[in-house]
XYZ file of C-alpha atoms in Angstrom:
484
model
C -67.312 -51.693 -44.048
C -70.703 -50.531 -41.742
C -73.772 -49.732 -43.074
C -73.783 -46.292 -41.717
C -74.585 -43.766 -44.708
C -78.506 -42.869 -45.393
C -77.511 -41.734 -48.656
C -74.046 -42.269 -51.013
C -72.450 -39.382 -53.568
C -70.081 -40.536 -56.467
C -68.294 -37.401 -58.765
C -67.088 -34.929 -56.331
C -67.534 -32.047 -58.729
C -68.387 -28.406 -57.307
C -72.287 -29.602 -57.792
C -72.014 -33.057 -56.252
C -69.322 -31.869 -53.503
C -72.023 -29.311 -52.960
C -75.076 -31.398 -52.856
C -72.801 -33.525 -49.995
C -72.437 -31.040 -48.044
C -75.762 -30.169 -48.007
C -76.921 -33.205 -46.903
C -74.590 -33.528 -44.243
C -75.405 -30.057 -42.896
C -78.855 -31.721 -42.879
C -77.909 -34.460 -40.198
C -77.334 -37.371 -42.776
C -74.410 -39.303 -42.119
C -73.344 -39.167 -46.616
C -70.886 -41.911 -48.088
C -68.735 -40.006 -50.921
C -66.742 -41.183 -53.379
C -64.810 -39.845 -56.827
C -62.821 -41.698 -59.222
C -60.224 -39.932 -58.360
C -59.455 -40.044 -54.576
C -57.822 -36.704 -54.180
C -61.073 -35.412 -54.415
C -62.475 -38.023 -51.878
C -59.630 -36.749 -49.107
C -59.947 -32.973 -50.017
C -63.885 -32.618 -49.238
C -63.376 -35.151 -45.872
C -60.607 -32.552 -44.586
C -61.724 -29.252 -45.507
C -65.496 -29.734 -44.789
C -65.611 -32.465 -42.325
C -66.747 -30.750 -39.490
C -69.771 -30.229 -41.203
C -71.562 -33.188 -40.527
C -70.798 -37.097 -40.742
C -69.204 -38.674 -43.910
C -67.823 -41.648 -44.710
C -65.014 -41.805 -47.447
C -65.310 -44.669 -49.925
C -62.111 -45.744 -51.906
C -64.228 -47.712 -54.341
C -67.668 -48.533 -55.857
C -67.714 -51.659 -53.519
C -66.836 -49.823 -50.393
C -69.744 -46.683 -51.390
C -72.145 -49.376 -51.731
C -71.376 -51.243 -48.357
C -71.509 -47.955 -46.572
C -74.991 -47.498 -47.301
C -78.272 -48.349 -45.322
C -80.820 -50.562 -47.097
C -82.513 -49.040 -49.413
C -79.711 -47.896 -50.887
C -79.803 -44.220 -52.130
C -76.677 -43.849 -54.359
C -76.410 -39.965 -56.016
C -74.732 -40.045 -59.250
C -73.446 -36.348 -59.863
C -71.116 -36.866 -63.142
C -71.282 -35.400 -66.727
C -74.586 -36.322 -68.513
C -74.566 -38.769 -71.249
C -71.378 -41.713 -71.666
C -70.257 -41.185 -68.571
C -73.583 -41.196 -66.276
C -73.697 -44.660 -68.185
C -70.063 -45.449 -67.573
C -71.330 -45.148 -63.774
C -74.490 -47.345 -63.917
C -72.869 -49.670 -65.482
C -70.330 -50.022 -62.821
C -72.903 -49.847 -59.771
C -76.075 -51.507 -60.531
C -74.309 -55.199 -60.348
C -73.659 -54.129 -56.922
C -76.690 -53.422 -55.606
C -79.978 -55.161 -54.996
C -83.620 -54.667 -55.842
C -85.410 -51.612 -53.861
C -82.356 -49.522 -54.047
C -82.095 -46.434 -55.606
C -79.901 -44.688 -58.274
C -80.300 -41.008 -58.746
C -79.184 -38.696 -61.445
C -78.233 -35.056 -60.091
C -76.969 -34.557 -63.487
C -78.226 -32.402 -66.657
C -79.563 -35.481 -68.369
C -81.633 -35.415 -71.808
C -85.108 -37.056 -70.255
C -85.071 -39.595 -73.151
C -81.706 -40.798 -71.793
C -83.795 -40.952 -68.489
C -86.395 -42.556 -69.663
C -83.908 -45.388 -71.383
C -82.195 -45.857 -67.779
C -84.892 -45.889 -65.605
C -86.519 -48.756 -67.834
C -83.890 -50.288 -67.987
C -82.833 -50.632 -64.105
C -86.654 -51.370 -63.328
C -86.509 -54.794 -64.569
C -83.465 -55.313 -62.552
C -85.932 -54.008 -59.788
C -83.551 -51.112 -58.929
C -85.384 -48.233 -58.438
C -84.112 -45.221 -61.194
C -84.863 -41.900 -60.209
C -83.716 -39.092 -62.428
C -83.566 -35.937 -60.844
C -83.491 -31.893 -62.070
C -81.132 -29.587 -59.593
C -81.373 -26.265 -60.096
C -79.582 -23.698 -58.235
C -76.026 -23.862 -59.184
C -73.381 -24.496 -57.360
C -74.681 -21.937 -54.400
C -78.024 -23.691 -54.402
C -76.168 -27.098 -54.270
C -75.083 -26.369 -50.818
C -77.532 -23.702 -49.653
C -80.748 -25.416 -51.049
C -81.652 -25.317 -55.031
C -84.723 -26.549 -56.516
C -85.328 -29.864 -56.720
C -87.282 -32.433 -59.667
C -87.377 -36.119 -58.910
C -88.809 -38.534 -61.251
C -88.524 -42.205 -61.201
C -91.512 -44.438 -59.120
C -93.696 -43.130 -56.595
C -92.187 -45.820 -54.259
C -88.544 -44.242 -54.626
C -89.687 -40.827 -53.655
C -91.670 -42.103 -49.965
C -88.261 -43.301 -49.064
C -86.128 -40.413 -50.562
C -88.296 -37.386 -51.179
C -88.343 -36.672 -47.322
C -84.562 -36.215 -48.010
C -84.483 -34.095 -51.112
C -87.105 -32.048 -49.065
C -84.841 -31.471 -46.287
C -82.458 -30.244 -48.098
C -84.267 -27.925 -50.992
C -84.718 -24.158 -50.769
C -88.086 -22.928 -48.639
C -90.070 -20.553 -49.685
C -93.246 -19.889 -46.805
C -91.776 -23.157 -44.916
C -92.694 -24.704 -48.342
C -89.626 -27.393 -49.696
C -88.759 -26.465 -53.304
C -89.417 -29.998 -54.113
C -91.776 -32.635 -55.530
C -92.531 -35.792 -57.278
C -93.010 -34.673 -60.771
C -93.418 -37.958 -62.267
C -92.770 -41.066 -63.571
C -89.271 -42.413 -65.592
C -88.216 -39.139 -67.483
C -90.323 -36.357 -65.688
C -88.177 -34.628 -63.727
C -85.379 -33.800 -66.184
C -88.394 -33.154 -68.513
C -89.165 -30.168 -66.163
C -85.502 -29.420 -65.770
C -84.682 -29.255 -69.314
C -87.879 -26.612 -69.615
C -86.917 -24.875 -66.963
C -83.783 -24.146 -68.547
C -85.702 -23.191 -71.906
C -87.499 -20.994 -69.695
C -84.282 -19.712 -68.684
C -82.987 -18.990 -71.717
C -86.039 -17.490 -72.498
C -86.029 -14.815 -69.554
C -82.078 -14.331 -69.489
C -82.527 -12.926 -73.635
C -85.823 -10.854 -72.565
C -83.366 -8.861 -70.021
C -80.431 -8.854 -72.135
C -82.668 -7.075 -74.865
C -84.124 -4.787 -72.425
C -80.769 -3.455 -71.491
C -80.123 -3.355 -74.947
C -82.752 -1.074 -75.672
C -82.429 1.083 -72.742
C -78.795 1.644 -73.363
C -78.988 2.198 -77.540
C -82.634 3.611 -77.783
C -83.118 5.161 -74.167
C -79.364 6.808 -74.006
C -78.911 5.732 -70.474
C -75.343 4.489 -69.197
C -75.066 0.394 -67.270
C -74.963 2.087 -64.162
C -77.864 4.008 -64.659
C -79.625 0.879 -66.158
C -78.498 -0.812 -63.287
C -80.755 1.498 -61.293
C -83.378 1.214 -63.433
C -83.048 -3.276 -62.963
C -83.255 -2.451 -58.758
C -86.416 -0.350 -59.390
C -88.226 -2.766 -61.227
C -87.157 -5.877 -59.005
C -88.786 -3.678 -56.159
C -92.438 -4.740 -58.454
C -94.096 -7.477 -60.662
C -91.029 -8.214 -62.176
C -88.823 -9.077 -58.598
C -86.546 -12.448 -59.744
C -83.452 -13.671 -58.849
C -82.640 -12.567 -62.489
C -83.378 -9.166 -62.285
C -81.785 -8.682 -59.454
C -78.019 -10.405 -60.547
C -78.557 -8.525 -63.671
C -78.619 -4.923 -61.676
C -75.483 -6.508 -59.725
C -73.408 -7.024 -63.430
C -74.732 -3.772 -64.845
C -73.472 -1.788 -61.911
C -70.177 -3.984 -61.592
C -66.733 -1.979 -63.247
C -63.969 -3.705 -64.921
C -61.187 -3.465 -62.216
C -58.401 -3.576 -64.524
C -59.646 -0.744 -66.876
C -62.340 0.932 -64.969
C -64.713 0.503 -67.978
C -68.365 -0.759 -67.229
C -68.532 -4.988 -66.998
C -70.331 -5.469 -69.511
C -68.509 -3.299 -72.420
C -64.857 -5.776 -71.621
C -66.729 -8.864 -72.196
C -67.429 -10.661 -75.869
C -71.005 -10.007 -76.661
C -70.881 -13.845 -77.990
C -73.083 -16.047 -75.241
C -72.297 -19.562 -74.865
C -74.776 -22.579 -74.050
C -74.566 -26.298 -72.610
C -77.522 -27.373 -74.894
C -80.286 -27.612 -72.248
C -81.855 -25.128 -74.393
C -80.868 -26.481 -77.943
C -82.627 -29.665 -76.428
C -85.955 -27.682 -75.393
C -86.741 -26.452 -78.761
C -85.665 -29.786 -80.451
C -87.892 -31.499 -78.166
C -91.278 -28.599 -78.715
C -90.454 -29.538 -82.094
C -91.594 -33.267 -81.693
C -94.292 -32.309 -79.434
C -95.488 -29.650 -81.667
C -95.317 -27.186 -78.502
C -94.723 -23.590 -79.725
C -92.095 -22.358 -77.407
C -91.173 -19.982 -80.002
C -89.302 -17.007 -77.391
C -87.584 -19.711 -75.826
C -87.042 -21.082 -79.421
C -85.468 -17.522 -80.674
C -83.742 -17.015 -76.953
C -81.628 -19.993 -78.479
C -81.212 -18.517 -81.627
C -80.120 -15.404 -80.500
C -77.490 -17.082 -78.392
C -76.036 -19.097 -81.661
C -76.216 -16.184 -83.567
C -74.293 -14.099 -81.212
C -71.067 -16.397 -81.486
C -70.860 -16.555 -85.255
C -68.092 -14.000 -85.537
C -67.825 -14.810 -89.679
C -71.664 -14.447 -90.435
C -71.788 -11.414 -88.216
C -68.813 -9.876 -89.937
C -70.272 -10.198 -93.439
C -73.626 -8.476 -92.112
C -71.821 -5.450 -90.057
C -71.383 -3.176 -93.470
C -75.084 -3.537 -94.283
C -77.802 -0.676 -93.504
C -79.930 -1.109 -90.870
C -82.458 1.613 -88.889
C -82.522 5.072 -88.310
C -81.050 5.860 -84.743
C -82.789 9.779 -82.922
C -81.862 10.615 -79.585
C -84.736 10.959 -76.778
C -85.292 14.014 -75.115
C -84.698 12.886 -70.816
C -88.993 12.906 -70.710
C -89.102 10.541 -73.553
C -86.808 8.850 -72.422
C -88.681 8.092 -69.159
C -91.411 7.132 -70.879
C -89.549 4.541 -73.500
C -88.388 3.148 -70.383
C -92.279 2.409 -68.720
C -92.828 1.053 -72.181
C -89.695 -1.301 -71.609
C -91.151 -2.068 -68.379
C -94.220 -3.139 -70.202
C -93.455 -5.329 -72.614
C -90.427 -7.117 -70.764
C -93.323 -8.204 -67.790
C -95.824 -9.118 -71.191
C -92.923 -11.107 -72.798
C -91.832 -13.295 -69.948
C -95.789 -14.181 -68.919
C -95.628 -15.474 -72.856
C -92.237 -17.499 -72.232
C -93.278 -18.758 -69.076
C -96.712 -19.921 -70.164
C -95.269 -21.429 -73.326
C -93.241 -23.749 -70.979
C -96.002 -24.749 -68.937
C -97.855 -25.411 -71.969
C -94.904 -27.746 -73.411
C -94.767 -29.527 -70.182
C -98.943 -29.956 -70.492
C -97.754 -31.634 -73.582
C -95.341 -34.111 -72.717
C -97.356 -34.949 -69.992
C -100.110 -36.095 -72.344
C -97.378 -37.400 -74.576
C -95.601 -39.691 -72.225
C -98.416 -40.011 -69.803
C -96.982 -38.607 -66.714
C -99.183 -36.954 -63.912
C -97.646 -33.635 -63.500
C -98.972 -30.634 -60.861
C -98.114 -27.702 -63.087
C -99.025 -26.022 -59.920
C -96.619 -27.596 -57.742
C -94.201 -26.885 -60.489
C -94.570 -23.477 -60.038
C -94.384 -23.778 -56.337
C -90.859 -25.512 -56.226
C -89.407 -22.453 -58.701
C -90.128 -20.119 -56.459
C -87.034 -20.371 -54.407
C -83.827 -22.148 -55.118
C -83.632 -22.320 -58.924
C -82.650 -19.353 -61.907
C -85.386 -18.830 -62.415
C -87.375 -17.652 -59.371
C -89.555 -14.781 -59.211
C -92.290 -13.159 -57.378
C -94.918 -14.178 -60.169
C -94.621 -18.310 -59.686
C -96.599 -17.691 -56.529
C -99.173 -16.005 -58.949
C -98.739 -18.894 -61.470
C -99.370 -21.574 -58.506
C -102.466 -19.956 -57.520
C -103.710 -20.083 -60.730
C -103.366 -23.741 -61.451
C -104.875 -24.146 -57.753
C -108.118 -22.235 -58.417
C -108.274 -24.151 -62.364
C -105.895 -27.187 -62.075
C -107.415 -27.568 -66.169
C -106.034 -24.107 -66.996
C -104.845 -24.167 -70.205
C -103.310 -21.273 -70.628
C -102.095 -18.488 -68.316
C -103.789 -16.076 -70.668
C -107.063 -17.273 -69.786
C -106.363 -16.379 -66.503
C -108.430 -13.141 -65.342
C -105.597 -10.717 -63.821
C -102.438 -11.946 -65.719
C -104.733 -11.286 -69.185
C -105.432 -8.196 -67.747
C -102.159 -7.479 -67.095
C -100.856 -8.006 -70.549
C -103.892 -6.860 -72.319
C -102.533 -3.789 -70.394
C -99.261 -3.710 -71.822
C -100.393 -4.101 -75.483
C -99.510 -0.743 -76.393
C -96.135 -0.515 -75.128
C -95.300 -3.920 -76.022
C -96.241 -2.617 -79.595
C -94.229 0.546 -78.842
C -91.168 -1.454 -78.045
C -91.039 -3.718 -80.693
C -91.781 -1.664 -83.625
C -89.435 1.088 -81.824
C -86.545 -1.185 -82.074
C -87.503 -2.236 -85.776
C -87.191 1.401 -87.082
C -83.776 1.933 -84.686
C -82.166 -1.709 -85.983
C -82.112 -2.771 -82.127
C -82.506 -6.588 -82.663
C -85.289 -8.114 -79.814
C -85.468 -11.652 -81.361
C -87.252 -12.540 -77.812
C -89.453 -9.838 -77.671
C -90.644 -10.039 -81.211
C -91.229 -13.333 -80.727
C -93.320 -13.497 -77.883
C -95.702 -10.605 -79.096
C -96.039 -12.553 -82.577
C -96.900 -15.712 -80.241
C -99.813 -13.644 -78.593
C -101.163 -12.491 -81.831
C -100.917 -16.281 -83.349
C -103.235 -17.525 -80.639
C -105.492 -14.920 -80.263
C -106.378 -14.639 -83.998
C -109.666 -15.839 -84.928
C -108.326 -16.305 -88.748
C -104.371 -17.292 -89.618
C -103.069 -17.596 -92.801
C -102.924 -20.895 -92.829
C -105.778 -21.752 -94.769
C -103.487 -20.574 -97.575
C -100.543 -22.931 -96.837
C -103.261 -26.123 -96.666
C -104.136 -25.002 -100.430
C -100.187 -24.698 -101.334
C -99.506 -28.658 -99.718
C -102.663 -29.591 -101.614
C -101.633 -28.029 -104.779
C -98.160 -29.811 -105.030
C -98.483 -33.041 -102.834
C -102.138 -33.671 -102.642
C -101.956 -33.179 -99.164
C -105.523 -32.743 -98.681
C -107.703 -30.082 -96.558
C -110.684 -29.934 -94.067
C -113.654 -27.584 -95.011
C -115.408 -24.873 -92.692
C -118.528 -25.953 -94.078
C -118.913 -29.829 -93.823
C -116.853 -32.271 -92.175
C -114.396 -35.433 -94.027
C -110.682 -34.323 -96.025
C -110.587 -33.633 -99.104
C -108.518 -32.675 -102.366
C -108.404 -30.425 -104.986
C -107.782 -32.068 -109.002
C -106.061 -28.648 -109.416
C -104.689 -30.191 -113.126
C -108.119 -31.084 -114.108
C -110.592 -28.740 -115.975
C -112.712 -27.056 -113.333
C -110.671 -28.168 -110.565
C -112.542 -30.471 -108.901
C -112.832 -31.888 -105.970
C -112.672 -35.082 -103.888
C -113.273 -36.425 -100.410
C -110.285 -38.694 -99.805
C -111.947 -40.445 -96.839
C -114.566 -42.635 -97.975
C -117.113 -39.582 -97.526
C -119.449 -38.093 -100.252
C -118.288 -34.739 -101.399
């Protein structure tokens, strides 16, 4: 077979098929392969008019169809299936060729695979792709990791097929080895938090404000014209306005209230614990999904008492709606800030040189959490590359400060009404934790030293200390070799 394709795609389920079509639509010749030949045939038959496709019926044919250096995109299920594809194709490749994993792989697996293939001279490029099947076809947000050398060859192609905002591609080289998949994982963690916060806002407007789903849809449409402008707010309005054809009821009233997940939120929380990164809003959003699916546990709790419900007068409901908007915005800022903090922590841990402003730039289009205020995050990091937190930026700090009264009113009111707002509450608690000049952690250190001799540090002099709690007078000793 003549080597005529600039890129190959193996794995032609929805995402792989649409990315192959995207490359072809952008003028690239694409070699396509799938273990079941039917998918390869149907892609060429249905969409061959969109561009140049080269069907390959075996791994050997696929590799033979690719121009050097070969660029081969793997779009199969994360985990063992990816390893099997790598084991199948790697022996057919040569030094300088590229294997690109566009699935939702765990970044630790990507680091392992990149290291192993690097020893064979093959570039392994773990690439986060966000935007779902429509984004894959029309322009996703693309987060490639791997070597700088591979990006020099592959990057222009990925930039071309990505979404564009103000002429800028929503694609950049994130960093070495697993950096791309790590940033995609955090993107999904933020997505969990964002969706949960929006859902809590809806729940409050319905249960406390007394509004019907269609009325709340109009509220979200109005919010989407302001600072909350985002893809998730936009689609929320569409979902809330939808009426079920079979029953004539609001769509949200005929759907089970048990949310599913594919695991990336869970990975984010697990990894945050390893890094010591306090992503509490993301964690509570993840646990909220888990709790929603625990039918037996919820049934056991259901008869128990909760807060009292009080119907609001129209002007009170309008004021409450304004308060919810303030609380939603402030909580979203905290959730996004937690995501950026986690990326910064990982960069320090794994030696990645990640441009945090560029992350905000490529998330402005194509991806699920695309939002207008990401451009402000980009600008904030461009103005101060050493920015520790969004709350250290003047405008964000002022907005969150202005939201204080409303934010606290909403969270307190939710508790009084018995409405669960775990993500709102976690965001506010995170804000209060980090702004507090004194935390009760000193007592915890004392407890740890009492039962486990774990030592503590003092505020008035350096060193590590332990109190001999069981001895008369409870003397203190210095444990790091210094003088007490």
